[in-house]
Short mmCIF file of C-alpha atoms and ligand atoms in Angstrom, two decimals:
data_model
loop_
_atom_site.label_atom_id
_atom_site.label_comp_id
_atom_site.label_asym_id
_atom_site.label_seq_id
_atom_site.Cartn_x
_atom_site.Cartn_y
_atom_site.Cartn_z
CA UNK L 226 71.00 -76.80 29.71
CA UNK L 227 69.64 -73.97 27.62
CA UNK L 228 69.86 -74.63 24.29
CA UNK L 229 68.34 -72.49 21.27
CA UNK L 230 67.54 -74.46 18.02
CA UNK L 231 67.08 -72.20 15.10
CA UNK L 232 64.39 -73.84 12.11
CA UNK L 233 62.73 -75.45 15.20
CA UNK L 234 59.59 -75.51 13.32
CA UNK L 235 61.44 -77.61 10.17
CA UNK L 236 62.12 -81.55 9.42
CA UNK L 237 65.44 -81.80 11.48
CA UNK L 238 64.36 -78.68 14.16
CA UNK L 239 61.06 -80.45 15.20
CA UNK L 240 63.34 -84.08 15.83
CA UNK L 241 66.29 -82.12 17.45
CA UNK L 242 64.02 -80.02 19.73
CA UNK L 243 61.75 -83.32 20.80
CA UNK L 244 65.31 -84.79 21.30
CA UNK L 245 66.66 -82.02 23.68
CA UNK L 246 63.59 -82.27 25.56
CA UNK L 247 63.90 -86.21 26.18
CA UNK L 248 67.06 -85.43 27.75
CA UNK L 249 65.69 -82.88 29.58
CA UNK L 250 67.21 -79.32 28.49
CA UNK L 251 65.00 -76.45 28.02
CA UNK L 252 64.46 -75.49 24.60
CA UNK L 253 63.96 -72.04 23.18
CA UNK L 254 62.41 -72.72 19.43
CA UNK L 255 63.57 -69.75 16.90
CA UNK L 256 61.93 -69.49 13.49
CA UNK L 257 60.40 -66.74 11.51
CA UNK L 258 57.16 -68.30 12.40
CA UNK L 259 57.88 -67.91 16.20
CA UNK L 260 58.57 -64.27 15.57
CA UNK L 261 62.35 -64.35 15.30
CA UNK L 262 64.12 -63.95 12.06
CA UNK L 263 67.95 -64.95 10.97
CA UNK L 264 68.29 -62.22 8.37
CA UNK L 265 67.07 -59.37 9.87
CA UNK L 266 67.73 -59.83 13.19
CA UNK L 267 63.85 -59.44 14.45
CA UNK L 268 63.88 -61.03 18.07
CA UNK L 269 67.14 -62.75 18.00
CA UNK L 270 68.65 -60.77 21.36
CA UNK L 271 65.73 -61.69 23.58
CA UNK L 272 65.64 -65.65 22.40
CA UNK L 273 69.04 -66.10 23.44
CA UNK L 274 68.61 -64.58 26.58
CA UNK L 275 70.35 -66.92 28.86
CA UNK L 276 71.27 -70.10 26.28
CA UNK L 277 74.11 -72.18 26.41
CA UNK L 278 74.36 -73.49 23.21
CA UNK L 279 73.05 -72.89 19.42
CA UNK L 280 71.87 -75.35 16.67
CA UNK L 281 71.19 -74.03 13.57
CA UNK L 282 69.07 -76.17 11.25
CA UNK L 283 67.62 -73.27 9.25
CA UNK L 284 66.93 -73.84 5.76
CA UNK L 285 66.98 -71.31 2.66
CA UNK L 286 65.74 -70.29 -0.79
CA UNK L 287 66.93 -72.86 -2.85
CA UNK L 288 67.79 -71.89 -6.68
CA UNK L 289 69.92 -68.78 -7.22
CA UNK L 290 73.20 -69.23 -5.95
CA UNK L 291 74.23 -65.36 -4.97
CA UNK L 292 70.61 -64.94 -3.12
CA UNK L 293 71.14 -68.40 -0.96
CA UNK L 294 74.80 -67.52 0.12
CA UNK L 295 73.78 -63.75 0.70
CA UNK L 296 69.96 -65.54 2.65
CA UNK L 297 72.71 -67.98 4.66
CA UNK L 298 75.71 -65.67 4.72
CA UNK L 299 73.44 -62.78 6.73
CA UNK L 300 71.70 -64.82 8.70
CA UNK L 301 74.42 -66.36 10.01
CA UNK L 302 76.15 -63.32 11.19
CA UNK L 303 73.52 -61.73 12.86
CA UNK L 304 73.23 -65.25 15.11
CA UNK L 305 76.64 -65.70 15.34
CA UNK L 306 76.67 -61.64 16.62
CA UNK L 307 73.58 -62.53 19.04
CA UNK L 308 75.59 -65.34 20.29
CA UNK L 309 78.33 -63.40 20.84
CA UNK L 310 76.39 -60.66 22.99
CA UNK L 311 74.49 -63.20 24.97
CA UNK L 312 77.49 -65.61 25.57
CA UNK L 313 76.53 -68.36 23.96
CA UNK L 314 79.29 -71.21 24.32
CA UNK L 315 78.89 -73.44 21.53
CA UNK L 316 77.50 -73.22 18.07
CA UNK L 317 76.38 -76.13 16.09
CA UNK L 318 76.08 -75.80 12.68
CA UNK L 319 74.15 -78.99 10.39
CA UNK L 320 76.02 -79.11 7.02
CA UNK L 321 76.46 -81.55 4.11
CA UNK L 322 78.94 -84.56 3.33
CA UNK L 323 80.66 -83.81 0.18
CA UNK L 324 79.43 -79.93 -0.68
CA UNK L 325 83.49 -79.11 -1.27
CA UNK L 326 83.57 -81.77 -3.86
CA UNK L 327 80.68 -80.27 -6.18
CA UNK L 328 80.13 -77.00 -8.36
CA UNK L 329 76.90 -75.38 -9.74
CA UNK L 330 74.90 -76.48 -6.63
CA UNK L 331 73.64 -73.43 -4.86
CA UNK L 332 72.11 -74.45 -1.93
CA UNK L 333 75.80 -76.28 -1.34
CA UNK L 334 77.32 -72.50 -1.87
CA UNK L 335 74.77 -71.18 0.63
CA UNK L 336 76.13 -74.46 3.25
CA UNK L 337 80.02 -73.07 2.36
CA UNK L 338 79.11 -69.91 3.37
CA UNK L 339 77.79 -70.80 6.64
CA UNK L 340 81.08 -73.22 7.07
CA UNK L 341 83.46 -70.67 6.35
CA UNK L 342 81.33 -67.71 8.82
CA UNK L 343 81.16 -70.22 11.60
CA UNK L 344 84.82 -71.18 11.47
CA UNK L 345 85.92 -68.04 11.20
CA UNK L 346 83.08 -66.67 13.74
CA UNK L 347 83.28 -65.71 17.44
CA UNK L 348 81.74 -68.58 19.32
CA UNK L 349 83.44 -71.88 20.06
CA UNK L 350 82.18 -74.22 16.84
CA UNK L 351 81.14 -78.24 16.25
CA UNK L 352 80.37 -78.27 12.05
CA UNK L 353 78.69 -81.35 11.76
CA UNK L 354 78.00 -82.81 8.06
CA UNK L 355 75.49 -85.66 7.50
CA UNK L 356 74.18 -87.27 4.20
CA UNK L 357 71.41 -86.99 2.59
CA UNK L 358 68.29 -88.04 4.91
CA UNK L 359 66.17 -90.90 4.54
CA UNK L 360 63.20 -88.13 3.01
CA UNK L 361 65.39 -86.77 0.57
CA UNK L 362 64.58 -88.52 -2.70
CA UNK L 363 60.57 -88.20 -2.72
CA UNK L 364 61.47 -84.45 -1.67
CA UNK L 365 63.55 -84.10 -4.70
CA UNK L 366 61.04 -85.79 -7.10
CA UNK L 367 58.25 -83.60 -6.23
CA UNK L 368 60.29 -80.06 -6.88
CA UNK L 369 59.67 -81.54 -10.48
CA UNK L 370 56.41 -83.33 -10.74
CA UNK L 371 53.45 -82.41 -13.05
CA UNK L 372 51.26 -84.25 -14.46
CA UNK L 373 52.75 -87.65 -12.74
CA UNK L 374 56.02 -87.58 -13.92
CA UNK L 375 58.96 -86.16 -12.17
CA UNK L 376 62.58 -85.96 -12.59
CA UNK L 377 65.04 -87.30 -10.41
CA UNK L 378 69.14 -87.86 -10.89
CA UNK L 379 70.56 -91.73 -10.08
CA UNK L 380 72.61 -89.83 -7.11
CA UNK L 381 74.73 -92.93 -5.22
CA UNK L 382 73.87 -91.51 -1.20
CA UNK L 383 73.86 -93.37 1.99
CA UNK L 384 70.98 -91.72 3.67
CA UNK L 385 70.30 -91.36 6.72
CA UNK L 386 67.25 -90.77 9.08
CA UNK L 387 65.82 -87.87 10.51
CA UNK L 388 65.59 -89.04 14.09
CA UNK L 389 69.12 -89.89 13.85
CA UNK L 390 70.62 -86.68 12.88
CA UNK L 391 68.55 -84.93 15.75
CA UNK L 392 70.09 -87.63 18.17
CA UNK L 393 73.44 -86.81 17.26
CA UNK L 394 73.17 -82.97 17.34
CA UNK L 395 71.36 -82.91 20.88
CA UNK L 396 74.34 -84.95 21.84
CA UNK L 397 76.66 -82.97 20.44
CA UNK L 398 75.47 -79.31 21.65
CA UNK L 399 75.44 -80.52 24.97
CA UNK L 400 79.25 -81.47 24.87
CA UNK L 401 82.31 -79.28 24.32
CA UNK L 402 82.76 -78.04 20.69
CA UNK L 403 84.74 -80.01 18.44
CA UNK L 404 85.36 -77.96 14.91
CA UNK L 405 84.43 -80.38 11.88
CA UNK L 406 82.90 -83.37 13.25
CA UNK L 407 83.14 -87.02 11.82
CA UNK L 408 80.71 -87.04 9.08
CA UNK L 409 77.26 -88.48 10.16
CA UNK L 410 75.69 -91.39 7.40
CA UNK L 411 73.15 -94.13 7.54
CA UNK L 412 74.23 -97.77 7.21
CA UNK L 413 73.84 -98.31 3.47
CA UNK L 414 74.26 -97.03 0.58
CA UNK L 415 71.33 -96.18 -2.06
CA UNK L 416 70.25 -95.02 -5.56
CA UNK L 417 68.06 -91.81 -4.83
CA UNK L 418 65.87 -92.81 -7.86
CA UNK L 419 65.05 -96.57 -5.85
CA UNK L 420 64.47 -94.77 -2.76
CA UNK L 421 61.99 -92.00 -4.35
CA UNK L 422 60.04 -94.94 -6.06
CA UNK L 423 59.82 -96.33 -3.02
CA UNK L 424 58.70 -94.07 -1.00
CA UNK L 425 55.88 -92.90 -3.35
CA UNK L 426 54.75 -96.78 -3.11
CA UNK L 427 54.85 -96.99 0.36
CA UNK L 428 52.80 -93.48 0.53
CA UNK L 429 50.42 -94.59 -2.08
CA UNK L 430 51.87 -92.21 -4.81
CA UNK L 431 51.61 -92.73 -8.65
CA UNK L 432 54.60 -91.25 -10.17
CA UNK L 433 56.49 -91.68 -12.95
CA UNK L 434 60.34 -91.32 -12.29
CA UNK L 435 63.02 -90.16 -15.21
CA UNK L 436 66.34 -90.44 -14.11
CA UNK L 437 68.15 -87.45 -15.53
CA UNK L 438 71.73 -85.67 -14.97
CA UNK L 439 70.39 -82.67 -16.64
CA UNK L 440 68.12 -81.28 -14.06
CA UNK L 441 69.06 -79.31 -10.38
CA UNK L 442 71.75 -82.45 -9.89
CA UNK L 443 74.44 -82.56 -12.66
CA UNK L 444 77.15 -84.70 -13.17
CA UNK L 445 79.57 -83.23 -10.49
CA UNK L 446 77.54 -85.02 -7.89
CA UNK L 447 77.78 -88.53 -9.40
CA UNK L 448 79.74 -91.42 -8.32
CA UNK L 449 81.29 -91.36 -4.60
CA UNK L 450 80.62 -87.85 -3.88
CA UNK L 451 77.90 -87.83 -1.64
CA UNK L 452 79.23 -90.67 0.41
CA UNK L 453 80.69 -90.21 3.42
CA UNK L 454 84.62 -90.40 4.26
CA UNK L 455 86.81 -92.09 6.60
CA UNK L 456 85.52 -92.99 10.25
CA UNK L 457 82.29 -91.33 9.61
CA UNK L 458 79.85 -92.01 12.34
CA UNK L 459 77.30 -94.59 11.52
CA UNK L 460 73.79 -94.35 12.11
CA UNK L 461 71.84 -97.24 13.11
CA UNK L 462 68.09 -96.55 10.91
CA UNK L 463 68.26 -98.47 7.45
CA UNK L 464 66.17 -97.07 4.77
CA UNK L 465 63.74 -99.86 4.98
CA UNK L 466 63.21 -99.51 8.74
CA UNK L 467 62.49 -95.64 7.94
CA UNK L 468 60.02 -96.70 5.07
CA UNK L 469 58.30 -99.03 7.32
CA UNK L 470 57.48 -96.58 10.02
CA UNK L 471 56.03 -94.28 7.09
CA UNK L 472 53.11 -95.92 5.64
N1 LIG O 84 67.51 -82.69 3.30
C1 LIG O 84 68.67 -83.32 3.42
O1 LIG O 84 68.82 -84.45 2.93
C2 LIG O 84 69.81 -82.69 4.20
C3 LIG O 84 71.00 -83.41 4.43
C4 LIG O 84 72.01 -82.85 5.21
C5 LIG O 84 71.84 -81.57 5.73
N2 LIG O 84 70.69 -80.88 5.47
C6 LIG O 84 70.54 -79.53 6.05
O2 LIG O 84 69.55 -79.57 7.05
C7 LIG O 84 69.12 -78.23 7.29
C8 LIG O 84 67.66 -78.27 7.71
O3 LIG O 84 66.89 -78.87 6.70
P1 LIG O 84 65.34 -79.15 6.93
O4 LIG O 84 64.89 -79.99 5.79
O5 LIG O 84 65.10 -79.60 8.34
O6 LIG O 84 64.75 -77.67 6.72
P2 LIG O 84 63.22 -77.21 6.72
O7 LIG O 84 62.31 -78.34 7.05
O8 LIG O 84 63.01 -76.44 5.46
O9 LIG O 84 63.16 -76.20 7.96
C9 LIG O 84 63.84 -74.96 7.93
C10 LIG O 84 63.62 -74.24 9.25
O10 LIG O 84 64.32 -72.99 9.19
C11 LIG O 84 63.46 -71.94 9.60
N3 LIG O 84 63.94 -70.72 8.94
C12 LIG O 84 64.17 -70.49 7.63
N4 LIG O 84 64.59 -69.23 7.44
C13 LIG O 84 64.67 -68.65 8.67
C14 LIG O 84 65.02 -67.36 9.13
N5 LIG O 84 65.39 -66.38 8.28
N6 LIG O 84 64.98 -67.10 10.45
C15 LIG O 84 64.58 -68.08 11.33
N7 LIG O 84 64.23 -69.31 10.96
C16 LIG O 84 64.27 -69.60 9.63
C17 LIG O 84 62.07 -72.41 9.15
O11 LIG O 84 61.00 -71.83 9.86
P3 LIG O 84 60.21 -70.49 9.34
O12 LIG O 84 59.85 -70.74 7.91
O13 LIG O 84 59.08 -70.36 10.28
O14 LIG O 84 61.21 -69.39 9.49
C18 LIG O 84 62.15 -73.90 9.54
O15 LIG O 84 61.94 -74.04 10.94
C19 LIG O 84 69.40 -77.46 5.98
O16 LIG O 84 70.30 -76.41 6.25
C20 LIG O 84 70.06 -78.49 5.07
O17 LIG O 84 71.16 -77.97 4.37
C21 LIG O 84 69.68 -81.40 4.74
#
């Protein structure tokens, strides 16, 4: 198959597009950096000349909640409008376990907005929302560090690893759509603060770690949350098998 994966250049659109290619499909890669941009359109037609099926893994500015849901709201109608004109079958969008359940997050109101445009959008749909992934917590420490202290909330997650996520979304966008898909966790749960500590260890990283609910993560995303709900789909990578491969 032809299959377009938009943020091919990022964390999950490197995996996903290594994991089409395993199983054979041709690939055509869509970031700004590959000269084809979401929000203004620039390219879009001719990269989806000919594809069967759309994942979007894009990413987007990260702090102000009305510029992330306008960055994700426009760039997900022009694709979906590309698709549409190119007759692209399926769309499948990567979203977030839980982002219903909290308030004051805005990269969560930026995910929303791409839920609600996709289900409500033109081209047959598979939503699929995983946990946090198994890079997460050292990610979130360093938005904060200076001077070798960072802070970092006690979030209860049951992460997951990159690899896997891209394994279940080239699956996926080769099948029929589905709407809202299972949601997609690792096999334990974990304290983000642990698994940041950890992983700055394991990379040879001095920093100091203050767990806080007053910084980018407030209260609304403690306890269960985050975790994933009823006959989510399980992947197999523990946290400690991810670590291992990392140092
Ligand atoms: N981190 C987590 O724990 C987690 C958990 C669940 C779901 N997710 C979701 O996973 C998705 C991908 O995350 P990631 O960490 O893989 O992202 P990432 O590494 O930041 O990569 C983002 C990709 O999007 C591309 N991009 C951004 N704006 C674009 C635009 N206007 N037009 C075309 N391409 C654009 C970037 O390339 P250019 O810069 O070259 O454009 C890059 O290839 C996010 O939507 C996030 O919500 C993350």
């Amino acid at each position: 198959m032809r299959i377009a994966v938009a943020g091919a250049t990022g964390n999950i659109g490197a995996l996903t597009v290594a994991a089409l290619e395993r199983g054979g499909h041709d690939v055509v890669r869509v970031s700004r950096s590959l000269g084809v941009d979401l929000v203004t359109g620039d390219g879009l037609d001719d990269a989806l000349t000919g594809v069967e099926a759309v994942i979007d893994v894009t990413n987007g500015p990260a702090t102000d909640p009305a510029e992330v849901v306008a960055y994700f709201g426009a760039a997900t109608r022009n694709l979906l409008a590309a698709e549409q004109r190119a007759g692209v079958r399926h769309h499948v969008l990567l979203s977030i376990v839980g982002i219903d359940r909290v308030e004051g997050n805005a990269h969560y109101a930026g995910k929303r907005e791409q839920e609600r445009l996709v289900a409500a959008g033109p081209v047959p749909w598979t939503i699929v929302p995983a946990t946090q992934f198994h890079d997460f917590a050292a990610m979130v420490a360093s938005w904060t560090q200076q001077d070798g202290v960072a802070t970092i909330a006690p979030l209860l997650v049951q992460p997951i690893a990159p690899a896997d996520v891209a394994d279940v979304l080239a699956e996926i966008a080769v099948g029929d759509p589905k709407g809202r898909y299972a949601d997609v966790a690792g096999p334990e749960t974990q304290d983000l603060v642990d698994m940041a500590r950890r992983t700055n260890q394991a990379l040879g990283r001095e920093v100091k770690l203050v767990p806080t609910w007053s910084g980018l993560f407030g209260p609304s995303m403690a306890g269960n949350v985050l975790l994933p709900g009823e006959g989510a789909r399980i992947a197999p990578t523990t946290f400690d098998e991810w670590l291992a491969a990392q140092r």
